[in-house]
């Protein structure tokens, strides 16, 4: 969830608790969600749904959306680990530990 995200700052100080922008797929294109995120100071970047009457983006922010395939590919690779795909752990810290272990194994496999 957005409450658990902490974005490190470039300099000193506490990390930000909200990201500057949220990159989502087409299913998240809703006016109420855009307004809710804008009230929190978060920019929503997602392609428009078909048939949307008011176009809000001119295509420039979607350049960031094009890099989203790397994230989707990483989640697909993590799906190869059955323990992460079928969540057996009831406790969140234990699941997070296996998630970090899966990320470590993916990183080591790359090099």
PDB file of N, CA and C in Angstrom:
ATOM      1  N   UNK A   1       0.831  -1.178   0.000  1.00  0.00           N
ATOM      2  CA  UNK A   1       0.000   0.000   0.000  1.00  0.00           C
ATOM      3  C   UNK A   1       0.872   1.236   0.000  1.00  0.00           C
ATOM      4  N   UNK A   2       0.279   2.375  -0.246  1.00  0.00           N
ATOM      5  CA  UNK A   2       1.042   3.619  -0.280  1.00  0.00           C
ATOM      6  C   UNK A   2       1.560   4.015   1.090  1.00  0.00           C
ATOM      7  N   UNK A   3       0.925   3.556   2.169  1.00  0.00           N
ATOM      8  CA  UNK A   3       1.384   3.910   3.499  1.00  0.00           C
ATOM      9  C   UNK A   3       2.714   3.243   3.831  1.00  0.00           C
ATOM     10  N   UNK A   4       3.025   2.117   3.211  1.00  0.00           N
ATOM     11  CA  UNK A   4       4.257   1.405   3.534  1.00  0.00           C
ATOM     12  C   UNK A   4       5.437   1.830   2.668  1.00  0.00           C
ATOM     13  N   UNK A   5       5.221   2.721   1.721  1.00  0.00           N
ATOM     14  CA  UNK A   5       6.290   3.155   0.821  1.00  0.00           C
ATOM     15  C   UNK A   5       7.085   4.265   1.475  1.00  0.00           C
ATOM     16  N   UNK A   6       8.422   4.136   1.466  1.00  0.00           N
ATOM     17  CA  UNK A   6       9.278   5.246   1.888  1.00  0.00           C
ATOM     18  C   UNK A   6      10.296   5.481   0.786  1.00  0.00           C
ATOM     19  N   UNK A   7      10.306   6.679   0.260  1.00  0.00           N
ATOM     20  CA  UNK A   7      11.170   7.041  -0.851  1.00  0.00           C
ATOM     21  C   UNK A   7      12.386   7.759  -0.290  1.00  0.00           C
ATOM     22  N   UNK A   8      13.613   7.241  -0.508  1.00  0.00           N
ATOM     23  CA  UNK A   8      14.788   7.913   0.047  1.00  0.00           C
ATOM     24  C   UNK A   8      15.013   9.267  -0.610  1.00  0.00           C
ATOM     25  N   UNK A   9      15.483  10.207   0.176  1.00  0.00           N
ATOM     26  CA  UNK A   9      15.792  11.544  -0.337  1.00  0.00           C
ATOM     27  C   UNK A   9      17.223  11.587  -0.828  1.00  0.00           C
ATOM     28  N   UNK A  10      17.509  12.550  -1.688  1.00  0.00           N
ATOM     29  CA  UNK A  10      18.864  12.694  -2.212  1.00  0.00           C
ATOM     30  C   UNK A  10      19.808  13.204  -1.130  1.00  0.00           C
ATOM     31  N   UNK A  11      19.335  14.089  -0.289  1.00  0.00           N
ATOM     32  CA  UNK A  11      20.170  14.668   0.762  1.00  0.00           C
ATOM     33  C   UNK A  11      19.851  14.062   2.112  1.00  0.00           C
ATOM     34  N   UNK A  12      19.988  14.900   3.126  1.00  0.00           N
ATOM     35  CA  UNK A  12      19.706  14.456   4.482  1.00  0.00           C
ATOM     36  C   UNK A  12      18.222  14.625   4.791  1.00  0.00           C
ATOM     37  N   UNK A  13      17.793  14.000   5.854  1.00  0.00           N
ATOM     38  CA  UNK A  13      16.415  14.159   6.292  1.00  0.00           C
ATOM     39  C   UNK A  13      15.633  12.867   6.227  1.00  0.00           C
ATOM     40  N   UNK A  14      14.415  12.948   6.715  1.00  0.00           N
ATOM     41  CA  UNK A  14      13.535  11.789   6.715  1.00  0.00           C
ATOM     42  C   UNK A  14      13.132  11.414   5.302  1.00  0.00           C
ATOM     43  N   UNK A  15      12.959  10.128   5.040  1.00  0.00           N
ATOM     44  CA  UNK A  15      12.476   9.743   3.708  1.00  0.00           C
ATOM     45  C   UNK A  15      11.026  10.170   3.519  1.00  0.00           C
ATOM     46  N   UNK A  16      10.685  10.417   2.272  1.00  0.00           N
ATOM     47  CA  UNK A  16       9.302  10.787   1.956  1.00  0.00           C
ATOM     48  C   UNK A  16       8.396   9.586   2.162  1.00  0.00           C
ATOM     49  N   UNK A  17       7.206   9.836   2.630  1.00  0.00           N
ATOM     50  CA  UNK A  17       6.248   8.749   2.805  1.00  0.00           C
ATOM     51  C   UNK A  17       5.361   8.568   1.594  1.00  0.00           C
ATOM     52  N   UNK A  18       5.431   9.465   0.639  1.00  0.00           N
ATOM     53  CA  UNK A  18       4.648   9.328  -0.581  1.00  0.00           C
ATOM     54  C   UNK A  18       5.552   9.493  -1.790  1.00  0.00           C
ATOM     55  N   UNK A  19       5.294   8.726  -2.796  1.00  0.00           N
ATOM     56  CA  UNK A  19       6.047   8.919  -4.040  1.00  0.00           C
ATOM     57  C   UNK A  19       5.570  10.178  -4.757  1.00  0.00           C
ATOM     58  N   UNK A  20       6.415  10.721  -5.615  1.00  0.00           N
ATOM     59  CA  UNK A  20       6.038  11.914  -6.379  1.00  0.00           C
ATOM     60  C   UNK A  20       5.038  11.564  -7.476  1.00  0.00           C
ATOM     61  N   UNK A  21       5.163  10.359  -8.038  1.00  0.00           N
ATOM     62  CA  UNK A  21       4.253   9.944  -9.105  1.00  0.00           C
ATOM     63  C   UNK A  21       3.968   8.458  -8.961  1.00  0.00           C
ATOM     64  N   UNK A  22       2.808   8.064  -9.460  1.00  0.00           N
ATOM     65  CA  UNK A  22       2.369   6.681  -9.410  1.00  0.00           C
ATOM     66  C   UNK A  22       2.100   6.233 -10.839  1.00  0.00           C
ATOM     67  N   UNK A  23       2.810   5.204 -11.291  1.00  0.00           N
ATOM     68  CA  UNK A  23       2.673   4.721 -12.662  1.00  0.00           C
ATOM     69  C   UNK A  23       1.823   3.454 -12.630  1.00  0.00           C
ATOM     70  N   UNK A  24       0.669   3.497 -13.278  1.00  0.00           N
ATOM     71  CA  UNK A  24      -0.294   2.395 -13.250  1.00  0.00           C
ATOM     72  C   UNK A  24      -0.711   2.029 -14.666  1.00  0.00           C
ATOM     73  N   UNK A  25      -1.447   0.935 -14.774  1.00  0.00           N
ATOM     74  CA  UNK A  25      -1.952   0.558 -16.087  1.00  0.00           C
ATOM     75  C   UNK A  25      -3.322   1.189 -16.326  1.00  0.00           C
ATOM     76  N   UNK A  26      -3.915   0.871 -17.442  1.00  0.00           N
ATOM     77  CA  UNK A  26      -5.132   1.525 -17.912  1.00  0.00           C
ATOM     78  C   UNK A  26      -6.320   1.331 -16.965  1.00  0.00           C
ATOM     79  N   UNK A  27      -6.325   0.269 -16.198  1.00  0.00           N
ATOM     80  CA  UNK A  27      -7.462  -0.002 -15.316  1.00  0.00           C
ATOM     81  C   UNK A  27      -7.602   1.037 -14.210  1.00  0.00           C
ATOM     82  N   UNK A  28      -6.538   1.758 -13.890  1.00  0.00           N
ATOM     83  CA  UNK A  28      -6.576   2.743 -12.813  1.00  0.00           C
ATOM     84  C   UNK A  28      -6.967   4.131 -13.297  1.00  0.00           C
ATOM     85  N   UNK A  29      -7.336   4.286 -14.543  1.00  0.00           N
ATOM     86  CA  UNK A  29      -7.703   5.592 -15.072  1.00  0.00           C
ATOM     87  C   UNK A  29      -9.125   5.938 -14.642  1.00  0.00           C
ATOM     88  N   UNK A  30      -9.228   6.633 -13.513  1.00  0.00           N
ATOM     89  CA  UNK A  30     -10.526   7.079 -13.001  1.00  0.00           C
ATOM     90  C   UNK A  30     -10.356   8.490 -12.453  1.00  0.00           C
ATOM     91  N   UNK A  31     -11.342   9.309 -12.686  1.00  0.00           N
ATOM     92  CA  UNK A  31     -11.244  10.708 -12.263  1.00  0.00           C
ATOM     93  C   UNK A  31     -11.183  10.833 -10.742  1.00  0.00           C
ATOM     94  N   UNK A  32     -11.943  10.001 -10.018  1.00  0.00           N
ATOM     95  CA  UNK A  32     -11.925  10.092  -8.558  1.00  0.00           C
ATOM     96  C   UNK A  32     -10.558   9.725  -8.006  1.00  0.00           C
ATOM     97  N   UNK A  33      -9.875   8.764  -8.639  1.00  0.00           N
ATOM     98  CA  UNK A  33      -8.544   8.379  -8.180  1.00  0.00           C
ATOM     99  C   UNK A  33      -7.534   9.478  -8.473  1.00  0.00           C
ATOM    100  N   UNK A  34      -7.633  10.094  -9.645  1.00  0.00           N
ATOM    101  CA  UNK A  34      -6.744  11.215  -9.973  1.00  0.00           C
ATOM    102  C   UNK A  34      -6.905  12.355  -8.975  1.00  0.00           C
ATOM    103  N   UNK A  35      -8.154  12.668  -8.617  1.00  0.00           N
ATOM    104  CA  UNK A  35      -8.399  13.755  -7.668  1.00  0.00           C
ATOM    105  C   UNK A  35      -7.885  13.413  -6.277  1.00  0.00           C
ATOM    106  N   UNK A  36      -8.076  12.166  -5.866  1.00  0.00           N
ATOM    107  CA  UNK A  36      -7.627  11.751  -4.545  1.00  0.00           C
ATOM    108  C   UNK A  36      -6.101  11.781  -4.450  1.00  0.00           C
ATOM    109  N   UNK A  37      -5.413  11.322  -5.490  1.00  0.00           N
ATOM    110  CA  UNK A  37      -3.955  11.353  -5.483  1.00  0.00           C
ATOM    111  C   UNK A  37      -3.429  12.777  -5.598  1.00  0.00           C
ATOM    112  N   UNK A  38      -4.097  13.612  -6.386  1.00  0.00           N
ATOM    113  CA  UNK A  38      -3.666  15.008  -6.520  1.00  0.00           C
ATOM    114  C   UNK A  38      -3.800  15.746  -5.192  1.00  0.00           C
ATOM    115  N   UNK A  39      -4.796  15.400  -4.397  1.00  0.00           N
ATOM    116  CA  UNK A  39      -4.948  16.023  -3.083  1.00  0.00           C
ATOM    117  C   UNK A  39      -3.791  15.660  -2.163  1.00  0.00           C
ATOM    118  N   UNK A  40      -3.191  14.489  -2.384  1.00  0.00           N
ATOM    119  CA  UNK A  40      -2.028  14.079  -1.592  1.00  0.00           C
ATOM    120  C   UNK A  40      -0.715  14.493  -2.235  1.00  0.00           C
ATOM    121  N   UNK A  41      -0.773  15.132  -3.395  1.00  0.00           N
ATOM    122  CA  UNK A  41       0.438  15.598  -4.060  1.00  0.00           C
ATOM    123  C   UNK A  41       1.123  14.534  -4.896  1.00  0.00           C
ATOM    124  N   UNK A  42       0.371  13.554  -5.379  1.00  0.00           N
ATOM    125  CA  UNK A  42       0.924  12.457  -6.172  1.00  0.00           C
ATOM    126  C   UNK A  42       0.363  12.557  -7.585  1.00  0.00           C
ATOM    127  N   UNK A  43       1.248  12.464  -8.567  1.00  0.00           N
ATOM    128  CA  UNK A  43       0.823  12.520  -9.971  1.00  0.00           C
ATOM    129  C   UNK A  43       0.543  11.101 -10.468  1.00  0.00           C
ATOM    130  N   UNK A  44      -0.614  10.892 -11.066  1.00  0.00           N
ATOM    131  CA  UNK A  44      -0.978   9.589 -11.621  1.00  0.00           C
ATOM    132  C   UNK A  44      -0.613   9.563 -13.095  1.00  0.00           C
ATOM    133  N   UNK A  45       0.220   8.588 -13.466  1.00  0.00           N
ATOM    134  CA  UNK A  45       0.616   8.419 -14.860  1.00  0.00           C
ATOM    135  C   UNK A  45       0.067   7.078 -15.326  1.00  0.00           C
ATOM    136  N   UNK A  46      -0.901   7.132 -16.232  1.00  0.00           N
ATOM    137  CA  UNK A  46      -1.460   5.917 -16.805  1.00  0.00           C
ATOM    138  C   UNK A  46      -2.112   6.269 -18.132  1.00  0.00           C
ATOM    139  N   UNK A  47      -2.158   5.323 -19.068  1.00  0.00           N
ATOM    140  CA  UNK A  47      -2.846   5.593 -20.328  1.00  0.00           C
ATOM    141  C   UNK A  47      -4.350   5.723 -20.095  1.00  0.00           C
ATOM    142  N   UNK A  48      -5.006   6.451 -20.961  1.00  0.00           N
ATOM    143  CA  UNK A  48      -6.445   6.661 -20.829  1.00  0.00           C
ATOM    144  C   UNK A  48      -7.207   5.415 -21.254  1.00  0.00           C
ATOM    145  N   UNK A  49      -8.355   5.238 -20.633  1.00  0.00           N
ATOM    146  CA  UNK A  49      -9.253   4.179 -21.075  1.00  0.00           C
ATOM    147  C   UNK A  49      -9.859   4.565 -22.410  1.00  0.00           C
ATOM    148  N   UNK A  50     -10.301   3.574 -23.128  1.00  0.00           N
ATOM    149  CA  UNK A  50     -10.940   3.850 -24.414  1.00  0.00           C
ATOM    150  C   UNK A  50     -12.256   4.577 -24.176  1.00  0.00           C
ATOM    151  N   UNK A  51     -12.536   5.541 -25.010  1.00  0.00           N
ATOM    152  CA  UNK A  51     -13.791   6.263 -24.908  1.00  0.00           C
ATOM    153  C   UNK A  51     -13.791   7.376 -23.881  1.00  0.00           C
ATOM    154  N   UNK A  52     -12.636   7.721 -23.327  1.00  0.00           N
ATOM    155  CA  UNK A  52     -12.590   8.820 -22.360  1.00  0.00           C
ATOM    156  C   UNK A  52     -12.794  10.132 -23.099  1.00  0.00           C
ATOM    157  N   UNK A  53     -13.695  10.946 -22.615  1.00  0.00           N
ATOM    158  CA  UNK A  53     -14.041  12.174 -23.331  1.00  0.00           C
ATOM    159  C   UNK A  53     -13.010  13.268 -23.128  1.00  0.00           C
ATOM    160  N   UNK A  54     -12.497  13.394 -21.912  1.00  0.00           N
ATOM    161  CA  UNK A  54     -11.534  14.458 -21.612  1.00  0.00           C
ATOM    162  C   UNK A  54     -10.146  13.837 -21.532  1.00  0.00           C
ATOM    163  N   UNK A  55      -9.276  14.192 -22.456  1.00  0.00           N
ATOM    164  CA  UNK A  55      -7.902  13.702 -22.445  1.00  0.00           C
ATOM    165  C   UNK A  55      -7.089  14.583 -21.504  1.00  0.00           C
ATOM    166  N   UNK A  56      -6.474  13.982 -20.498  1.00  0.00           N
ATOM    167  CA  UNK A  56      -5.757  14.758 -19.497  1.00  0.00           C
ATOM    168  C   UNK A  56      -4.258  14.809 -19.753  1.00  0.00           C
ATOM    169  N   UNK A  57      -3.730  13.886 -20.536  1.00  0.00           N
ATOM    170  CA  UNK A  57      -2.291  13.845 -20.768  1.00  0.00           C
ATOM    171  C   UNK A  57      -2.033  14.046 -22.252  1.00  0.00           C
ATOM    172  N   UNK A  58      -0.903  14.658 -22.532  1.00  0.00           N
ATOM    173  CA  UNK A  58      -0.554  14.898 -23.929  1.00  0.00           C
ATOM    174  C   UNK A  58       0.487  13.913 -24.446  1.00  0.00           C
ATOM    175  N   UNK A  59       0.831  12.905 -23.668  1.00  0.00           N
ATOM    176  CA  UNK A  59       1.766  11.892 -24.135  1.00  0.00           C
ATOM    177  C   UNK A  59       3.137  11.984 -23.502  1.00  0.00           C
ATOM    178  N   UNK A  60       3.518  13.164 -23.014  1.00  0.00           N
ATOM    179  CA  UNK A  60       4.849  13.295 -22.429  1.00  0.00           C
ATOM    180  C   UNK A  60       5.029  12.470 -21.160  1.00  0.00           C
ATOM    181  N   UNK A  61       4.075  12.470 -20.210  1.00  0.00           N
ATOM    182  CA  UNK A  61       4.278  11.643 -19.021  1.00  0.00           C
ATOM    183  C   UNK A  61       4.289  10.153 -19.324  1.00  0.00           C
ATOM    184  N   UNK A  62       3.705   9.750 -20.457  1.00  0.00           N
ATOM    185  CA  UNK A  62       3.653   8.323 -20.771  1.00  0.00           C
ATOM    186  C   UNK A  62       5.015   7.764 -21.155  1.00  0.00           C
ATOM    187  N   UNK A  63       6.004   8.621 -21.340  1.00  0.00           N
ATOM    188  CA  UNK A  63       7.363   8.116 -21.555  1.00  0.00           C
ATOM    189  C   UNK A  63       7.835   7.336 -20.335  1.00  0.00           C
ATOM    190  N   UNK A  64       7.433   7.790 -19.159  1.00  0.00           N
ATOM    191  CA  UNK A  64       7.770   7.052 -17.940  1.00  0.00           C
ATOM    192  C   UNK A  64       7.019   5.719 -17.900  1.00  0.00           C
ATOM    193  N   UNK A  65       5.814   5.698 -18.435  1.00  0.00           N
ATOM    194  CA  UNK A  65       5.009   4.479 -18.437  1.00  0.00           C
ATOM    195  C   UNK A  65       5.663   3.396 -19.289  1.00  0.00           C
ATOM    196  N   UNK A  66       6.378   3.797 -20.321  1.00  0.00           N
ATOM    197  CA  UNK A  66       7.010   2.812 -21.210  1.00  0.00           C
ATOM    198  C   UNK A  66       8.080   1.997 -20.498  1.00  0.00           C
ATOM    199  N   UNK A  67       8.627   2.502 -19.404  1.00  0.00           N
ATOM    200  CA  UNK A  67       9.650   1.774 -18.652  1.00  0.00           C
ATOM    201  C   UNK A  67       9.038   0.779 -17.671  1.00  0.00           C
ATOM    202  N   UNK A  68       7.718   0.731 -17.611  1.00  0.00           N
ATOM    203  CA  UNK A  68       7.029  -0.120 -16.655  1.00  0.00           C
ATOM    204  C   UNK A  68       7.211  -1.609 -16.954  1.00  0.00           C
ATOM    205  N   UNK A  69       7.578  -1.958 -18.163  1.00  0.00           N
ATOM    206  CA  UNK A  69       7.727  -3.360 -18.527  1.00  0.00           C
ATOM    207  C   UNK A  69       8.812  -4.030 -17.692  1.00  0.00           C
ATOM    208  N   UNK A  70       9.799  -3.268 -17.240  1.00  0.00           N
ATOM    209  CA  UNK A  70      10.857  -3.849 -16.406  1.00  0.00           C
ATOM    210  C   UNK A  70      10.285  -4.342 -15.083  1.00  0.00           C
ATOM    211  N   UNK A  71       9.372  -3.578 -14.521  1.00  0.00           N
ATOM    212  CA  UNK A  71       8.739  -3.975 -13.267  1.00  0.00           C
ATOM    213  C   UNK A  71       7.863  -5.205 -13.487  1.00  0.00           C
ATOM    214  N   UNK A  72       7.087  -5.190 -14.565  1.00  0.00           N
ATOM    215  CA  UNK A  72       6.221  -6.331 -14.867  1.00  0.00           C
ATOM    216  C   UNK A  72       7.046  -7.595 -15.116  1.00  0.00           C
ATOM    217  N   UNK A  73       8.182  -7.458 -15.787  1.00  0.00           N
ATOM    218  CA  UNK A  73       9.047  -8.608 -16.037  1.00  0.00           C
ATOM    219  C   UNK A  73       9.611  -9.152 -14.728  1.00  0.00           C
ATOM    220  N   UNK A  74       9.983  -8.249 -13.815  1.00  0.00           N
ATOM    221  CA  UNK A  74      10.519  -8.678 -12.529  1.00  0.00           C
ATOM    222  C   UNK A  74       9.470  -9.453 -11.743  1.00  0.00           C
ATOM    223  N   UNK A  75       8.230  -8.977 -11.745  1.00  0.00           N
ATOM    224  CA  UNK A  75       7.174  -9.716 -11.053  1.00  0.00           C
ATOM    225  C   UNK A  75       6.917 -11.069 -11.715  1.00  0.00           C
ATOM    226  N   UNK A  76       7.056 -11.140 -13.027  1.00  0.00           N
ATOM    227  CA  UNK A  76       6.890 -12.422 -13.721  1.00  0.00           C
ATOM    228  C   UNK A  76       7.998 -13.394 -13.321  1.00  0.00           C
ATOM    229  N   UNK A  77       9.229 -12.895 -13.198  1.00  0.00           N
ATOM    230  CA  UNK A  77      10.332 -13.761 -12.768  1.00  0.00           C
ATOM    231  C   UNK A  77      10.143 -14.203 -11.321  1.00  0.00           C
ATOM    232  N   UNK A  78       9.641 -13.308 -10.471  1.00  0.00           N
ATOM    233  CA  UNK A  78       9.395 -13.691  -9.080  1.00  0.00           C
ATOM    234  C   UNK A  78       8.276 -14.722  -8.987  1.00  0.00           C
ATOM    235  N   UNK A  79       7.397 -14.758  -9.975  1.00  0.00           N
ATOM    236  CA  UNK A  79       6.336 -15.754  -9.996  1.00  0.00           C
ATOM    237  C   UNK A  79       6.850 -17.159 -10.234  1.00  0.00           C
ATOM    238  N   UNK A  80       8.108 -17.292 -10.656  1.00  0.00           N
ATOM    239  CA  UNK A  80       8.694 -18.620 -10.834  1.00  0.00           C
ATOM    240  C   UNK A  80       8.994 -19.295  -9.504  1.00  0.00           C
ATOM    241  N   UNK A  81       9.073 -18.512  -8.431  1.00  0.00           N
ATOM    242  CA  UNK A  81       9.303 -19.077  -7.107  1.00  0.00           C
ATOM    243  C   UNK A  81       7.951 -19.379  -6.482  1.00  0.00           C
ATOM    244  N   UNK A  82       7.676 -20.665  -6.320  1.00  0.00           N
ATOM    245  CA  UNK A  82       6.356 -21.105  -5.877  1.00  0.00           C
ATOM    246  C   UNK A  82       5.990 -20.546  -4.506  1.00  0.00           C
ATOM    247  N   UNK A  83       6.973 -20.376  -3.663  1.00  0.00           N
ATOM    248  CA  UNK A  83       6.697 -19.877  -2.313  1.00  0.00           C
ATOM    249  C   UNK A  83       6.154 -18.450  -2.353  1.00  0.00           C
ATOM    250  N   UNK A  84       6.574 -17.678  -3.347  1.00  0.00           N
ATOM    251  CA  UNK A  84       6.068 -16.317  -3.484  1.00  0.00           C
ATOM    252  C   UNK A  84       4.754 -16.289  -4.254  1.00  0.00           C
ATOM    253  N   UNK A  85       4.613 -17.200  -5.200  1.00  0.00           N
ATOM    254  CA  UNK A  85       3.407 -17.224  -6.022  1.00  0.00           C
ATOM    255  C   UNK A  85       2.185 -17.637  -5.200  1.00  0.00           C
ATOM    256  N   UNK A  86       2.345 -18.711  -4.428  1.00  0.00           N
ATOM    257  CA  UNK A  86       1.284 -19.167  -3.528  1.00  0.00           C
ATOM    258  C   UNK A  86       1.728 -18.787  -2.128  1.00  0.00           C
ATOM    259  N   UNK A  87       1.100 -17.804  -1.587  1.00  0.00           N
ATOM    260  CA  UNK A  87       1.550 -17.238  -0.314  1.00  0.00           C
ATOM    261  C   UNK A  87       1.148 -18.154   0.834  1.00  0.00           C
ATOM    262  N   UNK A  88       2.136 -18.931   1.332  1.00  0.00           N
ATOM    263  CA  UNK A  88       1.889 -19.827   2.452  1.00  0.00           C
ATOM    264  C   UNK A  88       2.027 -19.100   3.783  1.00  0.00           C
ATOM    265  N   UNK A  89       2.847 -18.059   3.820  1.00  0.00           N
ATOM    266  CA  UNK A  89       3.133 -17.357   5.069  1.00  0.00           C
ATOM    267  C   UNK A  89       1.965 -16.455   5.456  1.00  0.00           C
ATOM    268  N   UNK A  90       1.584 -16.536   6.696  1.00  0.00           N
ATOM    269  CA  UNK A  90       0.517 -15.663   7.184  1.00  0.00           C
ATOM    270  C   UNK A  90       1.078 -14.344   7.695  1.00  0.00           C
ATOM    271  N   UNK A  91       2.296 -14.373   8.177  1.00  0.00           N
ATOM    272  CA  UNK A  91       2.906 -13.167   8.735  1.00  0.00           C
ATOM    273  C   UNK A  91       3.614 -12.386   7.637  1.00  0.00           C
ATOM    274  N   UNK A  92       3.363 -11.099   7.602  1.00  0.00           N
ATOM    275  CA  UNK A  92       3.930 -10.239   6.569  1.00  0.00           C
ATOM    276  C   UNK A  92       5.460 -10.183   6.608  1.00  0.00           C
ATOM    277  N   UNK A  93       6.109 -10.077   7.792  1.00  0.00           N
ATOM    278  CA  UNK A  93       7.588 -10.028   7.782  1.00  0.00           C
ATOM    279  C   UNK A  93       8.227 -11.279   7.183  1.00  0.00           C
ATOM    280  N   UNK A  94       7.610 -12.418   7.396  1.00  0.00           N
ATOM    281  CA  UNK A  94       8.152 -13.651   6.827  1.00  0.00           C
ATOM    282  C   UNK A  94       7.998 -13.664   5.307  1.00  0.00           C
ATOM    283  N   UNK A  95       6.849 -13.205   4.818  1.00  0.00           N
ATOM    284  CA  UNK A  95       6.645 -13.109   3.368  1.00  0.00           C
ATOM    285  C   UNK A  95       7.612 -12.102   2.754  1.00  0.00           C
ATOM    286  N   UNK A  96       7.819 -10.972   3.428  1.00  0.00           N
ATOM    287  CA  UNK A  96       8.759  -9.969   2.923  1.00  0.00           C
ATOM    288  C   UNK A  96      10.175 -10.526   2.869  1.00  0.00           C
ATOM    289  N   UNK A  97      10.535 -11.350   3.845  1.00  0.00           N
ATOM    290  CA  UNK A  97      11.868 -11.954   3.844  1.00  0.00           C
ATOM    291  C   UNK A  97      12.042 -12.864   2.627  1.00  0.00           C
ATOM    292  N   UNK A  98      11.039 -13.669   2.320  1.00  0.00           N
ATOM    293  CA  UNK A  98      11.126 -14.527   1.136  1.00  0.00           C
ATOM    294  C   UNK A  98      11.101 -13.707  -0.150  1.00  0.00           C
ATOM    295  N   UNK A  99      10.369 -12.601  -0.141  1.00  0.00           N
ATOM    296  CA  UNK A  99      10.352 -11.714  -1.305  1.00  0.00           C
ATOM    297  C   UNK A  99      11.742 -11.125  -1.545  1.00  0.00           C
ATOM    298  N   UNK A 100      12.397 -10.668  -0.478  1.00  0.00           N
ATOM    299  CA  UNK A 100      13.754 -10.128  -0.615  1.00  0.00           C
ATOM    300  C   UNK A 100      14.738 -11.213  -1.044  1.00  0.00           C
ATOM    301  N   UNK A 101      14.542 -12.421  -0.544  1.00  0.00           N
ATOM    302  CA  UNK A 101      15.397 -13.533  -0.959  1.00  0.00           C
ATOM    303  C   UNK A 101      15.210 -13.832  -2.442  1.00  0.00           C
ATOM    304  N   UNK A 102      13.979 -13.799  -2.915  1.00  0.00           N
ATOM    305  CA  UNK A 102      13.719 -13.997  -4.343  1.00  0.00           C
ATOM    306  C   UNK A 102      14.363 -12.911  -5.189  1.00  0.00           C
ATOM    307  N   UNK A 103      14.287 -11.658  -4.729  1.00  0.00           N
ATOM    308  CA  UNK A 103      14.942 -10.553  -5.456  1.00  0.00           C
ATOM    309  C   UNK A 103      16.451 -10.740  -5.482  1.00  0.00           C
ATOM    310  N   UNK A 104      17.007 -11.203  -4.365  1.00  0.00           N
ATOM    311  CA  UNK A 104      18.450 -11.458  -4.310  1.00  0.00           C
ATOM    312  C   UNK A 104      18.841 -12.558  -5.289  1.00  0.00           C
ATOM    313  N   UNK A 105      18.052 -13.625  -5.350  1.00  0.00           N
ATOM    314  CA  UNK A 105      18.357 -14.711  -6.280  1.00  0.00           C
ATOM    315  C   UNK A 105      18.258 -14.253  -7.731  1.00  0.00           C
ATOM    316  N   UNK A 106      17.276 -13.402  -8.036  1.00  0.00           N
ATOM    317  CA  UNK A 106      17.176 -12.859  -9.397  1.00  0.00           C
ATOM    318  C   UNK A 106      18.388 -12.005  -9.740  1.00  0.00           C
ATOM    319  N   UNK A 107      18.828 -11.209  -8.778  1.00  0.00           N
ATOM    320  CA  UNK A 107      19.994 -10.352  -9.008  1.00  0.00           C
ATOM    321  C   UNK A 107      21.248 -11.187  -9.204  1.00  0.00           C
ATOM    322  N   UNK A 108      21.429 -12.216  -8.383  1.00  0.00           N
ATOM    323  CA  UNK A 108      22.612 -13.069  -8.518  1.00  0.00           C
ATOM    324  C   UNK A 108      22.584 -13.863  -9.821  1.00  0.00           C
ATOM    325  N   UNK A 109      21.406 -14.234 -10.275  1.00  0.00           N
ATOM    326  CA  UNK A 109      21.286 -14.981 -11.525  1.00  0.00           C
ATOM    327  C   UNK A 109      21.685 -14.124 -12.727  1.00  0.00           C
ATOM    328  N   UNK A 110      21.478 -12.817 -12.579  1.00  0.00           N
ATOM    329  CA  UNK A 110      21.819 -11.902 -13.677  1.00  0.00           C
ATOM    330  C   UNK A 110      23.315 -11.749 -13.874  1.00  0.00           C
ATOM    331  N   UNK A 111      24.075 -11.880 -12.795  1.00  0.00           N
ATOM    332  CA  UNK A 111      25.522 -11.624 -12.898  1.00  0.00           C
ATOM    333  C   UNK A 111      26.314 -12.877 -12.941  1.00  0.00           C
TER     334      UNK A 111
END
